[in-house]
PDB file of C-alpha atoms in Angstrom:
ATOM      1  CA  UNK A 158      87.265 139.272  86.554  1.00  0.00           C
ATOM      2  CA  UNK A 159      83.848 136.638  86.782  1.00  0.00           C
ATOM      3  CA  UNK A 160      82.981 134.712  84.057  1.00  0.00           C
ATOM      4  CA  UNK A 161      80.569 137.249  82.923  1.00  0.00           C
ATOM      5  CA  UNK A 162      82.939 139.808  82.425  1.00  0.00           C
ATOM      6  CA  UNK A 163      85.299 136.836  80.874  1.00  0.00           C
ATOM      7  CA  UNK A 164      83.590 134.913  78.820  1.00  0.00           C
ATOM      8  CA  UNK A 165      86.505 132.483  77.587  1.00  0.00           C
ATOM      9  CA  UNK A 166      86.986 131.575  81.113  1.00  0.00           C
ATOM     10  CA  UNK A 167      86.282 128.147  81.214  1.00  0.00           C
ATOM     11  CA  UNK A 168      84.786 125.864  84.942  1.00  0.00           C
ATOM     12  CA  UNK A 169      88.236 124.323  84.884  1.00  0.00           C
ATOM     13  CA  UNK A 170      89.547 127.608  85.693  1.00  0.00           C
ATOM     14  CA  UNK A 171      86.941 127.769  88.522  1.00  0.00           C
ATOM     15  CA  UNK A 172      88.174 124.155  89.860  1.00  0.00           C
ATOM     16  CA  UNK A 173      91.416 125.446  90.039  1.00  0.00           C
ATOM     17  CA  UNK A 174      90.461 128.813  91.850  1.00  0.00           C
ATOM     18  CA  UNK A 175      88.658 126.910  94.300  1.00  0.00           C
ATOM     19  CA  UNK A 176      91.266 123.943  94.784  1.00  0.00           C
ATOM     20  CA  UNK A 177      93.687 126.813  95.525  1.00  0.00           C
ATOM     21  CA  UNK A 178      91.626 127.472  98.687  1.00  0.00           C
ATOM     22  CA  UNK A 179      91.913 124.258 100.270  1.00  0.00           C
ATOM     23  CA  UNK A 180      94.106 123.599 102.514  1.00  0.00           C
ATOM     24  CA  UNK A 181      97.183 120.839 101.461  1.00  0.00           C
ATOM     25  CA  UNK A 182      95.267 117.293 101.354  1.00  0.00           C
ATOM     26  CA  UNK A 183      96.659 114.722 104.034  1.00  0.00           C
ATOM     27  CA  UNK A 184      98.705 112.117 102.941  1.00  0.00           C
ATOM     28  CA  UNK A 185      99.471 108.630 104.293  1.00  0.00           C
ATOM     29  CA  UNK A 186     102.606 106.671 102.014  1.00  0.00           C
ATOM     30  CA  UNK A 187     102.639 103.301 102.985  1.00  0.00           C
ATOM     31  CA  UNK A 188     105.680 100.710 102.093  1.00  0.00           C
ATOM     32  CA  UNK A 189     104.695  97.201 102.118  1.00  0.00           C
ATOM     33  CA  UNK A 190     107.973  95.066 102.232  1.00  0.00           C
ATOM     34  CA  UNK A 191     110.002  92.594 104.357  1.00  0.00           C
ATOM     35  CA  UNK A 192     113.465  94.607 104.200  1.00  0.00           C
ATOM     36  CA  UNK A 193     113.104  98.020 104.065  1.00  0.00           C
ATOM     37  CA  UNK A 194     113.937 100.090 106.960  1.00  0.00           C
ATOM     38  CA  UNK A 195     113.300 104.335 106.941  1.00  0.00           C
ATOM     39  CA  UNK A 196     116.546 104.560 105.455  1.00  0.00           C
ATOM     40  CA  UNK A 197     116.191 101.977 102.587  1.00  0.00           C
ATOM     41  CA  UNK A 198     112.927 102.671 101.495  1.00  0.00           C
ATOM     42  CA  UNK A 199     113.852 104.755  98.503  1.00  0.00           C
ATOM     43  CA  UNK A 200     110.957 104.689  96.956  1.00  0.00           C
ATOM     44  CA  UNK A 201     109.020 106.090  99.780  1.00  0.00           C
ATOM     45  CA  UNK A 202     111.320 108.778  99.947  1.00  0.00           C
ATOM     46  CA  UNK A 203     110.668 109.477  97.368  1.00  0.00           C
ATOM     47  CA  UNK A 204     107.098 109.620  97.225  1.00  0.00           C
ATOM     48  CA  UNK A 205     106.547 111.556 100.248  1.00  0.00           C
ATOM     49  CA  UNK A 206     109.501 114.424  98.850  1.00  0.00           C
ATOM     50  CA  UNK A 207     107.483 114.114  95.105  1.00  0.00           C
ATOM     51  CA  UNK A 208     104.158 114.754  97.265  1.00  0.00           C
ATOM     52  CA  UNK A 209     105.729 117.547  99.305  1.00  0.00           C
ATOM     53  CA  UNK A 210     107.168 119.474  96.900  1.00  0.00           C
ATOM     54  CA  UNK A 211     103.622 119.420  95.043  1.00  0.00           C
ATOM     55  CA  UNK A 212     101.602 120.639  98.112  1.00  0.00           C
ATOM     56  CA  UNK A 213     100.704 117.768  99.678  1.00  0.00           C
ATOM     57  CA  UNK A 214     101.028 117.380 103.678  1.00  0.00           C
ATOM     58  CA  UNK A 215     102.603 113.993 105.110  1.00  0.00           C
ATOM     59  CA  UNK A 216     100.260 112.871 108.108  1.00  0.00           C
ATOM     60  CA  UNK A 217     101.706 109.481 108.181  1.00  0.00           C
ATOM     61  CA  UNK A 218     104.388 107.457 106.891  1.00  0.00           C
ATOM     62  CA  UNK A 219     104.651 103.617 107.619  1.00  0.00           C
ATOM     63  CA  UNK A 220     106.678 100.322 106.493  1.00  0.00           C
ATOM     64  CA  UNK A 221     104.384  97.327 106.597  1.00  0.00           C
ATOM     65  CA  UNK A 222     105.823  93.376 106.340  1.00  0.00           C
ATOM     66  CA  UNK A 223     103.492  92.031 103.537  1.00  0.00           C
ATOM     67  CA  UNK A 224     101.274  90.160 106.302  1.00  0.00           C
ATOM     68  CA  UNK A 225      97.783  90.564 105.331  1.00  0.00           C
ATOM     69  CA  UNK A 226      96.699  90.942 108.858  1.00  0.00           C
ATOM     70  CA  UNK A 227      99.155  93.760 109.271  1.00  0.00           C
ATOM     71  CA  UNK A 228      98.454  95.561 106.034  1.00  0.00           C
ATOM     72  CA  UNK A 229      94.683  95.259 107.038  1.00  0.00           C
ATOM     73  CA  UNK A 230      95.298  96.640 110.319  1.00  0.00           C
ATOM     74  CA  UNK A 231      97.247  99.916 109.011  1.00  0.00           C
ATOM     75  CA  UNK A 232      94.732 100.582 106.445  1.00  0.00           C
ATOM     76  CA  UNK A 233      91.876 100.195 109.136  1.00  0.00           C
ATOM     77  CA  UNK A 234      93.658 102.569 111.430  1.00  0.00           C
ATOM     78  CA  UNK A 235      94.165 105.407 108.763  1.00  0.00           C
ATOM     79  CA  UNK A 236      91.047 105.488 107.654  1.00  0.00           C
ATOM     80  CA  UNK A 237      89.988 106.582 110.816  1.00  0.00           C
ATOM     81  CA  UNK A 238      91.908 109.510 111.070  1.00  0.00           C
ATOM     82  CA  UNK A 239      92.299 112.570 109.692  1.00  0.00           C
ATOM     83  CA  UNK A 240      93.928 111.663 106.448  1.00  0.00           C
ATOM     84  CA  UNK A 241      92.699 112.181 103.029  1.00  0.00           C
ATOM     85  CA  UNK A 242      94.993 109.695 100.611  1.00  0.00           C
ATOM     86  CA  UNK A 243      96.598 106.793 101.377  1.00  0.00           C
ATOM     87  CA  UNK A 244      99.077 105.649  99.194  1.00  0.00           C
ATOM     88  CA  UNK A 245     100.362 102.348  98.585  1.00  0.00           C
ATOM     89  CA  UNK A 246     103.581 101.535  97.271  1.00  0.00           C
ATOM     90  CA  UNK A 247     105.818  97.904  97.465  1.00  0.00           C
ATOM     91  CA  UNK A 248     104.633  94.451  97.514  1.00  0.00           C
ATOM     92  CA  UNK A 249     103.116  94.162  94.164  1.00  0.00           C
ATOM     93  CA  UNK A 250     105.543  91.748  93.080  1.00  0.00           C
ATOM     94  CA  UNK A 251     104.251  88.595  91.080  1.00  0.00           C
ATOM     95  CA  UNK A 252     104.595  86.100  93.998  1.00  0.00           C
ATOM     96  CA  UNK A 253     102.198  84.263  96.741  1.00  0.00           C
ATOM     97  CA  UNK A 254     104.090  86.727  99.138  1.00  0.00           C
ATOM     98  CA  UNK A 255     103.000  89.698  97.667  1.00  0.00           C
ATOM     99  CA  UNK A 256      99.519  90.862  99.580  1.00  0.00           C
ATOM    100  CA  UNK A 257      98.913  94.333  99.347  1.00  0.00           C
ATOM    101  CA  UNK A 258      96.592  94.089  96.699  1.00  0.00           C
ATOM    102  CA  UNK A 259      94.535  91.165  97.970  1.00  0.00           C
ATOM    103  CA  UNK A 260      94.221  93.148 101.109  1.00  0.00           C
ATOM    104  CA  UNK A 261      93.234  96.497  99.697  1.00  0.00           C
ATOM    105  CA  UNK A 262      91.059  94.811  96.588  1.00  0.00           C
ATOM    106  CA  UNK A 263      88.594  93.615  99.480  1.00  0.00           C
ATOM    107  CA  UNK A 264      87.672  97.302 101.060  1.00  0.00           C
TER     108      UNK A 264
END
């Protein structure tokens, strides 16, 4: 039925009509930390099951030590590829450690 023919029909309804011809966006989850390994990084798990089970592809997953230099590197890499979010999660704790969002804050 168009929009004509339904007149309650509202553009939200066309966003979503559309969206649902996209393909899944490409992801990137990112865990800045020190200790976490693959198989402690429970919060990236997480995130990357949260973002599968909502339609989202993972194209990349990476742990980070909350360098600057090293964050900066990752995030220049991925934006030159095919991804289309790149989430951040970890080192945001209140400390002179903590990086990430120095880093990112400057792109």
């Amino acid at each position: 039925m168009s929009k004509k023919e339904n007149p309650m029909r509202s553009g939200k309804d066309d966003h979503h009509l559309k969206a649902a011809e996209l393909p899944p966006a490409k992801l990137a989850v990112i865990t800045v930390s020190d200790s976490r390994t693959a198989e402690t990084d429970t919060n990236g798990i997480y995130l990357k099951s949260q973002a599968i089970q909502n339609g989202f592809t993972i194209s990349a997953y990476h742990i980070v030590r909350d360098e600057p230099t090293e964050i900066d590197s990752l995030l220049e890499t991925l934006v030159k590829t095919e991804v289309n979010l790149i989430l951040f999660n970890g080192g945001t704790g209140i400390s002179k450690r903590d990086t990430t969002f120095d880093v990112i804050s400057k792109k």
